[in-house]
Tab-separated table of C-alpha atoms in Angstrom:
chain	number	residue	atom	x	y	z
A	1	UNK	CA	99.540	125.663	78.930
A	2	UNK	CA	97.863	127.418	81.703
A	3	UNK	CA	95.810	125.180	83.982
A	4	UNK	CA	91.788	125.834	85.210
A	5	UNK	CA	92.007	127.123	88.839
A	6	UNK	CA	93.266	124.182	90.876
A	7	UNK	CA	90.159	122.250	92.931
A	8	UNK	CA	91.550	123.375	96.656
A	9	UNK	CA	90.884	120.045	98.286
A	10	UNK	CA	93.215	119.654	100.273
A	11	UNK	CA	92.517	122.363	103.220
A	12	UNK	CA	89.343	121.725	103.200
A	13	UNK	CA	88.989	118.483	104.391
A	14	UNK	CA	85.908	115.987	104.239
A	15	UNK	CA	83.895	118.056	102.352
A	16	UNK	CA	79.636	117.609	101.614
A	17	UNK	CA	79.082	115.299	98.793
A	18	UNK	CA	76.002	113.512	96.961
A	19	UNK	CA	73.590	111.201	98.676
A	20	UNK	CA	75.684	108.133	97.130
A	21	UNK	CA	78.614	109.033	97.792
A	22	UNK	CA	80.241	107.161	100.774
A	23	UNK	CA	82.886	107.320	103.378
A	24	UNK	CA	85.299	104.616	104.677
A	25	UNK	CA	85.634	102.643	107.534
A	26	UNK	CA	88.113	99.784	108.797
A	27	UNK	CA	86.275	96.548	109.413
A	28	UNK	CA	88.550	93.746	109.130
A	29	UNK	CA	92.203	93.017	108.810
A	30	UNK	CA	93.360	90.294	106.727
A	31	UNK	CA	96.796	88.505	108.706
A	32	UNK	CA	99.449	86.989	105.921
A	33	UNK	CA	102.034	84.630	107.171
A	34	UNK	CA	105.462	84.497	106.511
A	35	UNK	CA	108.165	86.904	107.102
A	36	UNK	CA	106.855	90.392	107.667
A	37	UNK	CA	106.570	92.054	104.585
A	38	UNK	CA	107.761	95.575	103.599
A	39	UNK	CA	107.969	95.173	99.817
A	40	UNK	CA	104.598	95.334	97.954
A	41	UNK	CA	103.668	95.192	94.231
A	42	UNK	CA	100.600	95.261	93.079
A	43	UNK	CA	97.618	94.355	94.729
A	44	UNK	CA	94.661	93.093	92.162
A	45	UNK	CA	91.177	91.636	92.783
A	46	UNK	CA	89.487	89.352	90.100
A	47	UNK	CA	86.135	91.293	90.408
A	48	UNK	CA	84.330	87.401	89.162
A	49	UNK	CA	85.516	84.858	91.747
A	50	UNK	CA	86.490	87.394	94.248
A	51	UNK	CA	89.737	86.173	94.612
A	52	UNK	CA	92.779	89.137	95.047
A	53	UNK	CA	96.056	89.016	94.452
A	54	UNK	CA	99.114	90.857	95.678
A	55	UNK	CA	102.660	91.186	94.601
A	56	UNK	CA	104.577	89.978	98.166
A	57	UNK	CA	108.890	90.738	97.405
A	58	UNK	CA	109.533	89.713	101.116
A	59	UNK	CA	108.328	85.902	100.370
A	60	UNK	CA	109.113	86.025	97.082
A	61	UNK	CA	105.490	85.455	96.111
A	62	UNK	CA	101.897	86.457	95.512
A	63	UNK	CA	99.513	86.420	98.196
A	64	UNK	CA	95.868	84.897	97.323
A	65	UNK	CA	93.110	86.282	99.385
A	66	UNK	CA	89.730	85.998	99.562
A	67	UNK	CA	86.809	89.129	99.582
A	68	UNK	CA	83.675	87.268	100.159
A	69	UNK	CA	85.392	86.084	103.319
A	70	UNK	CA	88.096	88.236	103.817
A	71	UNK	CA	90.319	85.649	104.655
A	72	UNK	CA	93.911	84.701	103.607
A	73	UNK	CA	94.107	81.665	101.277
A	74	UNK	CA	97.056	81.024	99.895
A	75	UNK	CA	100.577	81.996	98.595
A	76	UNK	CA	102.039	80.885	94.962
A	77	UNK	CA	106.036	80.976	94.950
A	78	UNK	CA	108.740	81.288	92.604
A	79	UNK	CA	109.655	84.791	91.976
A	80	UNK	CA	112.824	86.570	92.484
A	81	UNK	CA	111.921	88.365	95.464
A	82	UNK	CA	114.022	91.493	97.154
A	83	UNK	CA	117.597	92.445	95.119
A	84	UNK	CA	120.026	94.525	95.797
A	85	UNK	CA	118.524	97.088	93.563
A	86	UNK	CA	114.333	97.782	93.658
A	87	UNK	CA	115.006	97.997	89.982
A	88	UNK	CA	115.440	94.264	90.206
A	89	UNK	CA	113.222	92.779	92.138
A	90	UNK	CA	109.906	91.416	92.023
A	91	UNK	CA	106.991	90.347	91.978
A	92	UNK	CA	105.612	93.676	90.575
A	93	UNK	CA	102.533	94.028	88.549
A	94	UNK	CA	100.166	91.870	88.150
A	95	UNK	CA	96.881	91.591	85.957
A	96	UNK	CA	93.526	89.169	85.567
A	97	UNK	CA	93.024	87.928	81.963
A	98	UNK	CA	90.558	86.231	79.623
A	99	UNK	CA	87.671	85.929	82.159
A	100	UNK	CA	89.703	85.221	84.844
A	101	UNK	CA	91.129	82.396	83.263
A	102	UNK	CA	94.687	83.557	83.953
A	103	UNK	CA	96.592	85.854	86.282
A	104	UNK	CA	99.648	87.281	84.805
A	105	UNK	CA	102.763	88.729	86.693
A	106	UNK	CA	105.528	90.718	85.985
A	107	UNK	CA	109.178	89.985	88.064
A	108	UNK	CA	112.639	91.462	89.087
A	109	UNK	CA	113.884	89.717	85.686
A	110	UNK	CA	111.927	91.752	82.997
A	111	UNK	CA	109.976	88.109	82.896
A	112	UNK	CA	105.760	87.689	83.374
A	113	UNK	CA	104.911	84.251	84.942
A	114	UNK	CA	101.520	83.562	83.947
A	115	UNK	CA	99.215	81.360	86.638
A	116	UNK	CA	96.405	79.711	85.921
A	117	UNK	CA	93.395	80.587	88.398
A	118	UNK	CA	91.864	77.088	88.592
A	119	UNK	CA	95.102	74.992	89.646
A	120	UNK	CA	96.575	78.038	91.687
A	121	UNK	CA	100.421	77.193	89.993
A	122	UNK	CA	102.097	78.882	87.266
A	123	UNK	CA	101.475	77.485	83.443
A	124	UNK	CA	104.389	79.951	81.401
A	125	UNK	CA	106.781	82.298	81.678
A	126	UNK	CA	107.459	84.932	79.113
A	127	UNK	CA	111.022	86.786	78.763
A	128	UNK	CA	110.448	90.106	77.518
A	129	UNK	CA	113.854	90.640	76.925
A	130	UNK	CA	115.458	93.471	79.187
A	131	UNK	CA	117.971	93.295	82.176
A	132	UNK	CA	115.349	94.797	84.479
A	133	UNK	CA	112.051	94.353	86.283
A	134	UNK	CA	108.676	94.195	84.600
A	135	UNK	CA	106.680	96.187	85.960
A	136	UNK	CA	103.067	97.637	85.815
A	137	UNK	CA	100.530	95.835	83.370
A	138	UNK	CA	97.254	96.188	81.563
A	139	UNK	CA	94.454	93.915	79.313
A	140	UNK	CA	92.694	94.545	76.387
A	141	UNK	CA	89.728	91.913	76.433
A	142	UNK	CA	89.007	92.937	72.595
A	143	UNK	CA	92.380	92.496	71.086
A	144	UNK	CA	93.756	90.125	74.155
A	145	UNK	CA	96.784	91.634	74.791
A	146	UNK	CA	98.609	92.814	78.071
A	147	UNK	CA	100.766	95.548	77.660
A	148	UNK	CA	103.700	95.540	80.090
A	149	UNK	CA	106.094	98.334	80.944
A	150	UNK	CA	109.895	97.464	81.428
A	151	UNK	CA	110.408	100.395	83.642
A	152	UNK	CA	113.928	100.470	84.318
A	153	UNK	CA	116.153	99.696	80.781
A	154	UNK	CA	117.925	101.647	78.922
A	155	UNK	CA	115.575	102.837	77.569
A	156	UNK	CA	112.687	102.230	79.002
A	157	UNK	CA	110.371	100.115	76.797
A	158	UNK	CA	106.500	98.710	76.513
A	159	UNK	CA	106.091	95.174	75.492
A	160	UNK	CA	102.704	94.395	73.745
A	161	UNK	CA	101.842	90.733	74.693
A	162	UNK	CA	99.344	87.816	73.320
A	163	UNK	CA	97.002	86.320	75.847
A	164	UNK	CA	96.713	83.611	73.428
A	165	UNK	CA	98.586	80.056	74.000
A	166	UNK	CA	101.422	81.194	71.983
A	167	UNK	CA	102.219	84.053	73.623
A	168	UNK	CA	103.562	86.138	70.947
A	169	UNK	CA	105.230	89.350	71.725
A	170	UNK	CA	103.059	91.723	69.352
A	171	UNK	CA	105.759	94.832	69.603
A	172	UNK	CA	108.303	96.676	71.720
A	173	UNK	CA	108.401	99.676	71.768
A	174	UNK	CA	111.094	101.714	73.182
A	175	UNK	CA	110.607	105.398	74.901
A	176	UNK	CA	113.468	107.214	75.041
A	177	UNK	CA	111.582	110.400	75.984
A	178	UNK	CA	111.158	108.985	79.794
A	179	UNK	CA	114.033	110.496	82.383
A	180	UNK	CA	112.587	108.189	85.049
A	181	UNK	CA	110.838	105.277	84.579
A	182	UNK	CA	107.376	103.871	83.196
A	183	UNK	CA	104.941	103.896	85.734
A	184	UNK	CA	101.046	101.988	85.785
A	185	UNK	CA	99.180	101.383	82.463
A	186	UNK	CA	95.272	101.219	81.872
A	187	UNK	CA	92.859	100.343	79.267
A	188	UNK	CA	90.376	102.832	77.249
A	189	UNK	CA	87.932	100.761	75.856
A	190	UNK	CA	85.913	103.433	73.622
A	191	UNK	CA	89.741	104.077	71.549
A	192	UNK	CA	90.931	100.768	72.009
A	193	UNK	CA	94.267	101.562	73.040
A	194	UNK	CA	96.557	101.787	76.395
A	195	UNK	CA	97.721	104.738	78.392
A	196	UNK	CA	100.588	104.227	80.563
A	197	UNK	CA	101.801	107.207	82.809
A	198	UNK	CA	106.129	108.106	82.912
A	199	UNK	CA	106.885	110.466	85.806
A	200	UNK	CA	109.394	112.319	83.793
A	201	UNK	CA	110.037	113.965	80.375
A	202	UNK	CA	113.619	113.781	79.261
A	203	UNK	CA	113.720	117.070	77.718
A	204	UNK	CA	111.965	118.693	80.241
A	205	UNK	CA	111.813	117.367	83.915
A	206	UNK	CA	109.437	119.986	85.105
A	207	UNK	CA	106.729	117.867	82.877
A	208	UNK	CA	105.713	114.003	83.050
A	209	UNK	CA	103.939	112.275	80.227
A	210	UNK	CA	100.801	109.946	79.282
A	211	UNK	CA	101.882	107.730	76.490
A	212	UNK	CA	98.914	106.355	73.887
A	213	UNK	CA	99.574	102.942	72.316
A	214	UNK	CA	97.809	100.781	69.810
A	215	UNK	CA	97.490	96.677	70.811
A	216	UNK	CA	96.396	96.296	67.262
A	217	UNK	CA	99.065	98.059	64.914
A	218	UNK	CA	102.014	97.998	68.117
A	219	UNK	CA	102.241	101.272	67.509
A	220	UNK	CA	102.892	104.263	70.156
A	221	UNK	CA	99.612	106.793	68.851
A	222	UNK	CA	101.186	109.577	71.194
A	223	UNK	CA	102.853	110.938	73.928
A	224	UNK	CA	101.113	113.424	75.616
A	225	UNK	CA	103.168	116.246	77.279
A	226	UNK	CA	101.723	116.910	81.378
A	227	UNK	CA	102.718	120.126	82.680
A	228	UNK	CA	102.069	120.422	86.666
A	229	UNK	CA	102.361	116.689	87.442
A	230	UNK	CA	104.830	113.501	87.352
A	231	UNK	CA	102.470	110.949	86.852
A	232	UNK	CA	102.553	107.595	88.619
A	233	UNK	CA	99.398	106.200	88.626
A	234	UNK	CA	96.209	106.746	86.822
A	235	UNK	CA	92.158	105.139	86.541
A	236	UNK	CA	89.898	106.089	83.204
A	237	UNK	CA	87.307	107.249	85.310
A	238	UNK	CA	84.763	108.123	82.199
A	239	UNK	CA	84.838	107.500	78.615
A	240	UNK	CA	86.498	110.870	78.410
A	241	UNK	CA	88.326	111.639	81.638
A	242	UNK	CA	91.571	109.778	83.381
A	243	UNK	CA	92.562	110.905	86.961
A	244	UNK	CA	96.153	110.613	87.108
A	245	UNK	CA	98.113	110.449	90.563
A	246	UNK	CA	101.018	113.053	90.710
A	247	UNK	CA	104.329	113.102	92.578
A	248	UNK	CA	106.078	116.022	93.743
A	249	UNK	CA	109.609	114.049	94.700
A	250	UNK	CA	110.585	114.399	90.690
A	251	UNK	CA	111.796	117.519	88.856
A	252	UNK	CA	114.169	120.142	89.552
A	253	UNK	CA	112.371	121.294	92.772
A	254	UNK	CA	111.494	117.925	94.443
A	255	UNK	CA	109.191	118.041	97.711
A	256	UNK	CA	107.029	115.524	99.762
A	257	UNK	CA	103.347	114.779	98.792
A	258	UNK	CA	101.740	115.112	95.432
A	259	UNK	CA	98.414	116.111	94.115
A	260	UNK	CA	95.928	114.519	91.982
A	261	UNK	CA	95.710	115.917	87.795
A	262	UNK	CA	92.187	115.202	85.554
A	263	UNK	CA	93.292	114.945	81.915
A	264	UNK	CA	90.727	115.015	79.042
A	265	UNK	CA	90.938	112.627	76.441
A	266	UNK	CA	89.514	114.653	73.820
A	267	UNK	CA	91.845	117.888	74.560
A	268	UNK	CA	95.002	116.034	75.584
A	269	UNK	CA	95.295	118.285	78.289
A	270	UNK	CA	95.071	118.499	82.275
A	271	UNK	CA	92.224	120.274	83.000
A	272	UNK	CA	92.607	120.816	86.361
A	273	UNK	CA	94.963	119.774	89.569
A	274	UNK	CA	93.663	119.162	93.009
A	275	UNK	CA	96.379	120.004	95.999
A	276	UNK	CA	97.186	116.860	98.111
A	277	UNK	CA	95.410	114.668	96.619
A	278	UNK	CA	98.397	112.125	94.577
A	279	UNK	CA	101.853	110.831	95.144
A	280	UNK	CA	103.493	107.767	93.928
A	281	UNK	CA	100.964	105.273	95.253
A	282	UNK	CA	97.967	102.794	92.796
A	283	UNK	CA	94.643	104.099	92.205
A	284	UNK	CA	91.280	102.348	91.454
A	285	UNK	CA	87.379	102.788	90.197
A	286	UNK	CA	84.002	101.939	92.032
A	287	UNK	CA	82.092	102.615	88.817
A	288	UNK	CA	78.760	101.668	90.947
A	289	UNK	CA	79.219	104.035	93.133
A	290	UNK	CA	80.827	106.920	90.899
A	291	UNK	CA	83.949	107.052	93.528
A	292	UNK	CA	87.749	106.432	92.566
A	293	UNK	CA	90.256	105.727	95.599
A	294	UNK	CA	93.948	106.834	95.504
A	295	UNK	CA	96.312	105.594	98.088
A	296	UNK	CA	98.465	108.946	98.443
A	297	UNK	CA	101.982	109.473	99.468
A	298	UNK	CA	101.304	111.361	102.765
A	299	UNK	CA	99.639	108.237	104.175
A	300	UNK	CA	95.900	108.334	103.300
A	301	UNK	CA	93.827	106.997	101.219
A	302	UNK	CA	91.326	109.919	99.677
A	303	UNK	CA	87.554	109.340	98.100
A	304	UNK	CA	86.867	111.433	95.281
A	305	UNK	CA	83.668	112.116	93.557
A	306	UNK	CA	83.483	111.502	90.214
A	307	UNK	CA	80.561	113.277	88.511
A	308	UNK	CA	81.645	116.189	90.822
A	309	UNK	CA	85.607	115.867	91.105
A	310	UNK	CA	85.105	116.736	94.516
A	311	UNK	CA	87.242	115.215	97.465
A	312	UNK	CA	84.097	112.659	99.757
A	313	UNK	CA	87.005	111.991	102.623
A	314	UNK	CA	90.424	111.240	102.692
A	315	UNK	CA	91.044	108.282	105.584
A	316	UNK	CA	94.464	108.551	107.198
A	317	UNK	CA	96.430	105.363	106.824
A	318	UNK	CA	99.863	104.485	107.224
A	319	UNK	CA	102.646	105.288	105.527
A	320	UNK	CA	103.878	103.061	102.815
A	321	UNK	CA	100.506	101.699	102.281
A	322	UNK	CA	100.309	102.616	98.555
A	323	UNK	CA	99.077	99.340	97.039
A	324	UNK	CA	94.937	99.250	96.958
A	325	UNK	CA	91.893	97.885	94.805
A	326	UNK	CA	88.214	97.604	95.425
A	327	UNK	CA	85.325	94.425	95.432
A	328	UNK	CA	82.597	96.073	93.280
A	329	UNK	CA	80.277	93.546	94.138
A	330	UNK	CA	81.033	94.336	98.291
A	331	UNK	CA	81.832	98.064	97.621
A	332	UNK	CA	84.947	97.193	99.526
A	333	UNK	CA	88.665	98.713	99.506
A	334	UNK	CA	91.693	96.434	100.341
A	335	UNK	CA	95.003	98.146	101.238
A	336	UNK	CA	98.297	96.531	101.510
A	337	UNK	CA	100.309	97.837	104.648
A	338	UNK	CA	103.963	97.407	105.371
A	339	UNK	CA	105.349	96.034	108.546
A	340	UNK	CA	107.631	98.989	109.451
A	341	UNK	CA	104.981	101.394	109.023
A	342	UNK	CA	101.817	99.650	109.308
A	343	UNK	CA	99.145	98.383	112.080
A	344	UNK	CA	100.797	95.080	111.652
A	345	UNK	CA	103.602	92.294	110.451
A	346	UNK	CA	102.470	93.490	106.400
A	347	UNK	CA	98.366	92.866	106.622
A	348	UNK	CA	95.621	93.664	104.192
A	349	UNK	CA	93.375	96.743	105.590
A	350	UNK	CA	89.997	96.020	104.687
A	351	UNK	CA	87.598	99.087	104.369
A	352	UNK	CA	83.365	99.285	103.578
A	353	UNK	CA	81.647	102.219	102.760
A	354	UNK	CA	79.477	103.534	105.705
């Protein structure tokens, strides 16, 4: 496949966009206590009650915070926290379901412990059934199902999971195409199915893939082949458009930084790449204001125009800071940064558009 001349953010720098559009800027800092944390998951904000969430390894937990006050509110224990291996350890994902009812969350023991909102404790856990960590999650409100990746068995697998009381595992499916890993998932609510991006094709490192699954049937629909990009993270920025974040440390030719690839739906291919603008970090949407965030690997966090695909700034960070989501009623972005690396002991970077 030969790609549409690559969008050559990157040396350009902030570059003019539309009167919406809007830039960055650091106005608070929310502190967390405990031991200084290094190890993030996740981090997730229940767009209702405003409450976010984030995966803490360190203290074996997940931080509660607060966005209409920005303040730190609480921390819910009982996960398995650092391991020897990363492949083991957890918290990892996490994900808000029916209405906000629940928070669900994936750990270091292929288990999800499932919290419920109003009592702040966990309710259930749920064994998927591998010898590794749980990782990245998605919901589908129509069919109520979370669909979890077990990124690190062999071989990798997706579990398709009930939201209802019983809990049912719908299907496992197992994806023996992967080389490395199963990376974030996200819901497309016009085809009513999953994708979920895996760095690396087996039979072909110099490609990643996009995998399609059903909720209903528990089927896999389709894995899409992605040449130019190892896919880590992705947001379904339209109906027909998902903007995936690409590492370069994968493949025969690895190399620091990555670069941002727009897939269409309808084509099944990658339209375009945009230099510098991915890596292994999350991603998120402001659908309100037409912007999606990526926290990228060479420590920034970049704003990119939807409508135009064109890069609105790209706000250095720190390094390791790779775990980010936004308020859409505030307009807000909330980064996760490390202790090492980061402005502080592990803190949560708050950004509002200016």
């Amino acid at each position: 496949m030969r790609l549409r001349a690559s969008l050559l953010f990157a040396a350009v720098g902030v570059v003019t966009a539309p009167a919406y559009a809007q830039n960055l800027k650091q106005v608070a800092t929310i502190a967390i206590p405990g031991t200084p944390i290094n190890q993030f998951g996740s981090l997730t904000i229940d767009q209702a009650s405003g409450l976010g969430y984030l995966a803490d390894k360190d203290n074996k937990g997940v931080v509660v915070f607060d966005t209409k006050t920005d303040t730190y509110v609480s921390r819910i224990a009982g996960f398995v926290g650092m391991a020897k291996s990363g492949n083991t350890s957890g918290p990892n994902g996490i994900v808000v379901v029916n209405g906000g009812a629940e928070v669900w969350v994936s750990d270091g023991d292929s288990s999800i412990t499932v919290i419920d909102t109003k009592s702040g404790s966990a309710k259930a856990r749920i064994v998927t059934g591998g010898q590794a960590r749980a990782n990245g999650m998605a919901f589908d409100p129509n069919s109520k199902v979370v669909i979890v990746a077990n990124s690190n068995d062999a071989p990798p697998f997706l579990s398709l999971i009930s939201t209802e009381p019983d809990h049912k595992i719908v299907a496992k499916i197992p994806v023996p195409e992967s080389a490395e890993n199963l990376e974030r998932s996200a819901y497309h609510a016009p085809s009513g199915t999953f994708f979920t991006v895996i760095p690396v094709l087996r039979s072909d490192t110099t490609k990643g893939l996009l995998a399609q699954t059903d909720p209903k049937s528990g089927k896999l629909v389709k894995l899409y082949e992605v040449e130019g990009c190892h896919p880590h993270s992705l947001s379904i920025v339209t109906d027909q458009t998902i903007f995936m974040g690409c590492s370069n440390g994968h493949g025969p030719t690895p190399k620091p930084g990555g670069d941002m690839a727009i897939f269409d739906i309808a084509s099944g291919k990658v339209e375009a790449l945009s230099a510098g603008l991915g890596g292994n970090g999350g991603s998120t949407v402001n659908s309100k204001l037409g912007l999606y965030y990526h926290a990228t690997t060479n420590a920034a966090v970049v704003v990119v125009d939807i409508k135009t695909k064109k890069l609105v700034q790209k706000l250095p960070t720190s390094v390791e800071a790779r775990s980010l989501d936004v308020s859409l009623a505030s307009g807000r972005v909330y980064l996760a940064s490390t202790a090492n690396n980061g402005p502080c002991a592990g803190c949560i970077q708050v950004f509002a558009p200016e």
